[in-house]
Amino acid sequence: MESSLDRIAQPWGGRTGYGPGDAWPARVDTFLADGVAPGDVERWVQSASLLHSNGDAMDIAVRAGRIVGVRGRAEDRVNRGRLGPKDLFGWQANHAADRLHRPLVREGGRLVECDWDTAMDRIVGRSRGLLDAHGPGAIGFYTTGQLFLEEYYTLAVLARAGIGTNHLDGNTRLCTSTAAEALKESFGCDGQPGSYTDVDHADTIALFGHNVAETQPVLWMRVLDRLEGAAPPRLLCVDPRPTLVARRADVHLAPRVGTNVALLNALLHELIRRDRVDRAFVEAHTVGFEELRKQVADCTPAWASAICDVPAAAIGEAAELLGGAERLLSTVLQGFYQSHQATAAAVQVNNLHLIRGMLGRPGCGLLQMNGQPTAQNTRETGANGDLPGFRNWQNEQHVAELARVWNVEASAIPHYGPPTPAMQIFRYAEQGSVKMLWISGTNPAVSLPELSRIRSVLGQERLFTVVQDLFLTETALLADVVLPAATWGEKTGTFTNADRTVHLSEKAVDPPGLSRPDLDIFLDYARRMDFRDRDGGPLIGWHTPEEAFEAWKRCSAGRPCDYTGLTYDRLRGGSGIQWPCGEDAPEGTERLYTDGISWAHPDVCESYGKDLVTGASVEAVEYRSLNPDGKAVIKAAEYVPPHEDTGEEYPLQLTTGRTLYHFHTRTKTGRVPQLDAAAPEVWAELSPAEAAARDLREGDLARITTARGSLQARVRITGIRDGLVFVPFHYGYWDTPGGHGPASDGEARAANETTVTDWDPVSKQPLYKTAAARIERVARGDGTPAPAPTTTASAPSGPASIAATAGGPQAHATEERP
Ligand SMILES: Nc1nc2c(c(=O)[nH]1)N[C@H]1C(S)=C(S)[C@@H](COP(=O)(O)OP(=O)(O)OC[C@H]3O[C@@H](n4cnc5c(=O)[nH]c(N)nc54)[C@H](O)[C@@H]3O)O[C@H]1N2
Ligand SMILES: Nc1nc2c(c(=O)[nH]1)N[C@H]1C(S)=C(S)[C@@H](COP(=O)(O)OP(=O)(O)OC[C@H]3O[C@@H](n4cnc5c(=O)[nH]c(N)nc54)[C@H](O)[C@@H]3O)O[C@H]1N2
Ligand SMILES: [Mo]
């Protein structure tokens, strides 16, 4: 059966209901460019989605050397053929007319085109000069969650053992450092316990600060299909906005932003009070329960109700739901992670699963979600704040083992302290000790907090900035050297989604102009820098993606993220495969911890944990005495109010986030007609009561101001909780007259003009979800509605007089039920 749907108007497509324990039926989504028929496609090239962390497998359609469409892969465990709107249409950005074709260097204040030798000579010359004059600490690398595993691993080796700097981190710091940290705190090690197949078995699904309908639409399709089938699961949603998840939920809690720990402590209080505790599991597999019991003893629903502004009875209903679950799947994302108590809150969800014994069985899944498509690999390979292979920088054995893998002295790998987090690298650049910053695959001039500060850091004369991107972004405009990169579809590599599924993405077409794969750029730099191992051989001995993958496998051997059983060939043709995959698990591993906690032992663990309030690292001896047998650690946390609270000047809370149709700073989705038209401009969401109190109407132009700055946006009135404003953070300046920043006050439209330079003390993830703000009218609208989608959390709350978001004929994709 085949049908065709407007996938902007109907983003989740048609339903294929199924019951508990059944296999999720396949549905193959295909979109081909206008005028291309299936018979015209010359080749289908295997890949997976690079616009979120779900890892939806797809084939890229190629004709005459160009990408002409995509089709989901029915055989893949992750999506069974389905694709979301960003994946169906997003590939068109590869063909954008303003892709970078040549390297650029700054000459007399202007960026001018050049060849690769000129650009690389400048970078190598500056690197050598800085190493001689100031040592490795003068050089920093800021990478992403959007390259391939092979690229991160190469970057990690060249930065840590080649340059010898501790200043290597990813934008994963802004994204999922809390996921990694929460897993390390509770289980001693990164690695998602759960699996997407848990959706097939769960009787209860709880989403904590995760708008899955918009940010992992295919995972939401899986949930929708369960809701459509026999014995559907019950849903709990914790989100201050009326997301589609909230609308389908049996219990929706809409807390004041920044109060997640209070809410979770009350839920834990209720579960313990009602004796919904799996004593045998707690006894066998955990330490720390008594501490938790004491911490939450007074955290009654009435107490939390006053802090969170959620009815106490609703907290009781949520506890009832969680306490009655036999197969509970929980997911956690940015509503928890981008907050002042990020790790503390995320860890309480782990505690919920630990005290209820909801781990390691079908349907009992825990997903401290990822956001970016390849964030997991940034973490695994140590291109963020960890050592490669989830090795512990405080454990001399781990460092020695890594030194053996790389054939370098252990002293060549900086481990005198924790790897430097991104926000600190920018602080060093601001202060002047970091003098060269190499930015790859991220756009900090739009995505970091407090943009006026970031623009001035990047714009400094004394800081030498390299930007490696597809486009002349806001960040690239401030660079000294711009390197044109090839991207998805134009290069080969592997990556790992949020449920540990590894996919291969093969090159389908040539990159434009002189642009090159990120791997080739890093390898070229390593070769020109002539990095050597301890025997005088080349430090990096690989030349191709597959050779880099093989090198990484040796580094991962015996570690939790074991890739030794995987090869490019095994990843071709069928489904993606979940790590660990080695001798003990040749077919991969569906869920972790089926047989108790495996990687928390003091000799094995990635981290000894941190103090949940101060973020100070726990010492080895302390961890060893607390947890000698390597059980899961139940860590309690006291609620602390948000750092910035509302008051007379800034009476509202401000939170920022995403919409279904755009990806981050819109460098790709803003260049795709169907997606751009669905959400063409920034807007601000406000409740009817708050709007009325300020005489604001739908479509009015308003200014949103915090202590850092302001932006202007048109008002959309929605069912968001009172006291809260929401602004999507997608809109920067590349498509405005200012280019890299606002040309005037009226041009300011980036949410991060208003956000604060502050972070969770444990994970060092910045606070994008909690600020104090005011909103005032700049101009009365002309009667047209705000440019916000109607199909999402930004749906208007008033009478349905606003035309529904639709894509028209250009947005039709086919669905086939094989
Ligand atoms: N369409 C789309 N999909 C994406 C992306 C994208 O840019 N666009 N980006 C990808 C990436 S990198 C990431 S990290 C993920 C992020 O995916 P999500 O975390 O799902 O997205 P956000 O919109 O950042 O935040 C989720 C929700 O947190 C809620 N929230 C805000 N403050 C609080 C709070 O204090 N408590 C609670 N409980 N909830 C709160 C917001 O209302 C929002 O609905 O999405 C990935 N997928
Ligand atoms: N206010 C607010 N700010 C936020 C957030 C929020 O919720 N609110 N969320 C945060 C989160 S979770 C994230 S993940 C960040 C995302 O923030 P960014 O990483 O800055 O956003 P992107 O637009 O994804 O930037 C990726 C860049 O890499 C380029 N690129 C794409 N593919 C390739 C490639 O293959 N090679 C190279 N070299 N370049 C490539 C793109 O053109 C783009 O310029 O934003 C963070 N900032
Ligand atoms: Mo993210």
mmCIF file of C-alpha atoms in Angstrom, residues 423-531:
data_model
loop_
_atom_site.group_PDB
_atom_site.id
_atom_site.type_symbol
_atom_site.label_atom_id
_atom_site.label_comp_id
_atom_site.label_asym_id
_atom_site.label_seq_id
_atom_site.Cartn_x
_atom_site.Cartn_y
_atom_site.Cartn_z
ATOM 1 C CA MET A 423 32.880 27.479 28.503
ATOM 2 C CA GLN A 424 36.280 27.567 30.201
ATOM 3 C CA ILE A 425 38.123 27.385 26.862
ATOM 4 C CA PHE A 426 36.209 30.497 25.805
ATOM 5 C CA ARG A 427 37.070 32.129 29.127
ATOM 6 C CA TYR A 428 40.770 31.410 28.473
ATOM 7 C CA ALA A 429 40.429 32.874 24.993
ATOM 8 C CA GLU A 430 38.788 35.946 26.492
ATOM 9 C CA GLN A 431 41.579 36.305 29.033
ATOM 10 C CA GLY A 432 44.265 35.669 26.442
ATOM 11 C CA SER A 433 45.928 32.421 27.533
ATOM 12 C CA VAL A 434 44.289 30.482 24.674
ATOM 13 C CA LYS A 435 45.674 32.219 21.596
ATOM 14 C CA MET A 436 44.496 29.886 18.838
ATOM 15 C CA LEU A 437 41.041 28.334 18.691
ATOM 16 C CA TRP A 438 40.119 25.806 16.010
ATOM 17 C CA ILE A 439 36.341 25.539 15.668
ATOM 18 C CA SER A 440 34.921 22.653 13.636
ATOM 19 C CA GLY A 441 31.261 21.951 12.861
ATOM 20 C CA THR A 442 29.694 24.377 15.299
ATOM 21 C CA ASN A 443 28.482 27.961 15.217
ATOM 22 C CA PRO A 444 29.188 29.501 18.636
ATOM 23 C CA ALA A 445 28.389 33.059 17.481
ATOM 24 C CA VAL A 446 24.740 31.927 17.564
ATOM 25 C CA SER A 447 24.658 28.943 19.916
ATOM 26 C CA LEU A 448 26.706 30.011 22.954
ATOM 27 C CA PRO A 449 25.160 32.127 25.703
ATOM 28 C CA GLU A 450 25.555 35.900 25.872
ATOM 29 C CA LEU A 451 26.348 36.551 22.240
ATOM 30 C CA SER A 452 27.681 40.079 22.568
ATOM 31 C CA ARG A 453 30.453 38.588 24.709
ATOM 32 C CA ILE A 454 31.099 35.702 22.316
ATOM 33 C CA ARG A 455 31.325 38.066 19.334
ATOM 34 C CA SER A 456 33.893 40.143 21.164
ATOM 35 C CA VAL A 457 35.923 37.064 22.209
ATOM 36 C CA LEU A 458 36.000 35.742 18.651
ATOM 37 C CA GLY A 459 36.623 39.146 17.142
ATOM 38 C CA GLN A 460 39.804 39.813 19.147
ATOM 39 C CA GLU A 461 42.931 40.632 17.195
ATOM 40 C CA ARG A 462 45.127 38.500 19.504
ATOM 41 C CA LEU A 463 43.050 35.337 19.072
ATOM 42 C CA PHE A 464 43.796 33.315 15.933
ATOM 43 C CA THR A 465 40.568 31.550 14.934
ATOM 44 C CA VAL A 466 40.141 28.713 12.468
ATOM 45 C CA VAL A 467 36.596 27.838 11.415
ATOM 46 C CA GLN A 468 35.827 24.645 9.519
ATOM 47 C CA ASP A 469 32.303 24.713 8.098
ATOM 48 C CA LEU A 470 30.102 24.350 5.012
ATOM 49 C CA PHE A 471 28.998 27.961 4.991
ATOM 50 C CA LEU A 472 30.199 31.440 5.818
ATOM 51 C CA THR A 473 28.431 31.380 9.189
ATOM 52 C CA GLU A 474 28.209 34.130 11.801
ATOM 53 C CA THR A 475 31.267 32.477 13.393
ATOM 54 C CA ALA A 476 33.187 32.051 10.135
ATOM 55 C CA LEU A 477 32.788 35.779 9.431
ATOM 56 C CA LEU A 478 34.886 36.439 12.542
ATOM 57 C CA ALA A 479 37.624 33.891 11.678
ATOM 58 C CA ASP A 480 41.218 34.297 10.549
ATOM 59 C CA VAL A 481 41.109 31.156 8.419
ATOM 60 C CA VAL A 482 37.990 29.450 7.056
ATOM 61 C CA LEU A 483 38.256 25.849 5.852
ATOM 62 C CA PRO A 484 35.522 24.517 3.524
ATOM 63 C CA ALA A 485 34.298 21.120 4.701
ATOM 64 C CA ALA A 486 32.518 18.308 2.946
ATOM 65 C CA THR A 487 29.516 16.978 4.815
ATOM 66 C CA TRP A 488 27.025 14.121 5.117
ATOM 67 C CA GLY A 489 26.530 12.487 1.713
ATOM 68 C CA GLU A 490 29.917 13.739 0.536
ATOM 69 C CA LYS A 491 32.159 11.687 2.840
ATOM 70 C CA THR A 492 32.224 8.297 4.579
ATOM 71 C CA GLY A 493 32.181 7.521 8.282
ATOM 72 C CA THR A 494 30.298 5.949 11.153
ATOM 73 C CA PHE A 495 28.253 7.354 13.995
ATOM 74 C CA THR A 496 26.289 6.198 16.990
ATOM 75 C CA ASN A 497 22.790 7.260 17.979
ATOM 76 C CA ALA A 498 21.216 7.729 21.393
ATOM 77 C CA ASP A 499 20.565 4.005 21.893
ATOM 78 C CA ARG A 500 24.141 2.959 21.012
ATOM 79 C CA THR A 501 23.273 1.923 17.444
ATOM 80 C CA VAL A 502 26.230 2.360 15.099
ATOM 81 C CA HIS A 503 25.500 3.246 11.476
ATOM 82 C CA LEU A 504 27.727 3.618 8.451
ATOM 83 C CA SER A 505 27.179 6.645 6.233
ATOM 84 C CA GLU A 506 28.782 6.298 2.831
ATOM 85 C CA LYS A 507 29.881 8.917 0.374
ATOM 86 C CA ALA A 508 27.222 9.414 -2.303
ATOM 87 C CA VAL A 509 28.524 12.392 -4.281
ATOM 88 C CA ASP A 510 31.610 14.622 -4.522
ATOM 89 C CA PRO A 511 31.815 17.696 -2.310
ATOM 90 C CA PRO A 512 31.593 21.107 -3.990
ATOM 91 C CA GLY A 513 34.699 22.950 -5.175
ATOM 92 C CA LEU A 514 37.819 22.392 -3.129
ATOM 93 C CA SER A 515 35.965 21.419 0.050
ATOM 94 C CA ARG A 516 37.323 18.344 1.818
ATOM 95 C CA PRO A 517 36.109 15.845 4.428
ATOM 96 C CA ASP A 518 36.918 16.903 7.996
ATOM 97 C CA LEU A 519 38.995 13.730 8.345
ATOM 98 C CA ASP A 520 41.240 14.745 5.457
ATOM 99 C CA ILE A 521 41.678 18.216 6.940
ATOM 100 C CA PHE A 522 42.734 16.848 10.345
ATOM 101 C CA LEU A 523 45.042 14.267 8.738
ATOM 102 C CA ASP A 524 46.614 16.940 6.554
ATOM 103 C CA TYR A 525 47.283 19.089 9.629
ATOM 104 C CA ALA A 526 48.794 16.126 11.526
ATOM 105 C CA ARG A 527 51.057 15.337 8.594
ATOM 106 C CA ARG A 528 52.221 18.944 8.182
ATOM 107 C CA MET A 529 52.825 19.190 11.952
ATOM 108 C CA ASP A 530 54.791 15.944 11.700
ATOM 109 C CA PHE A 531 53.472 14.489 14.977
#
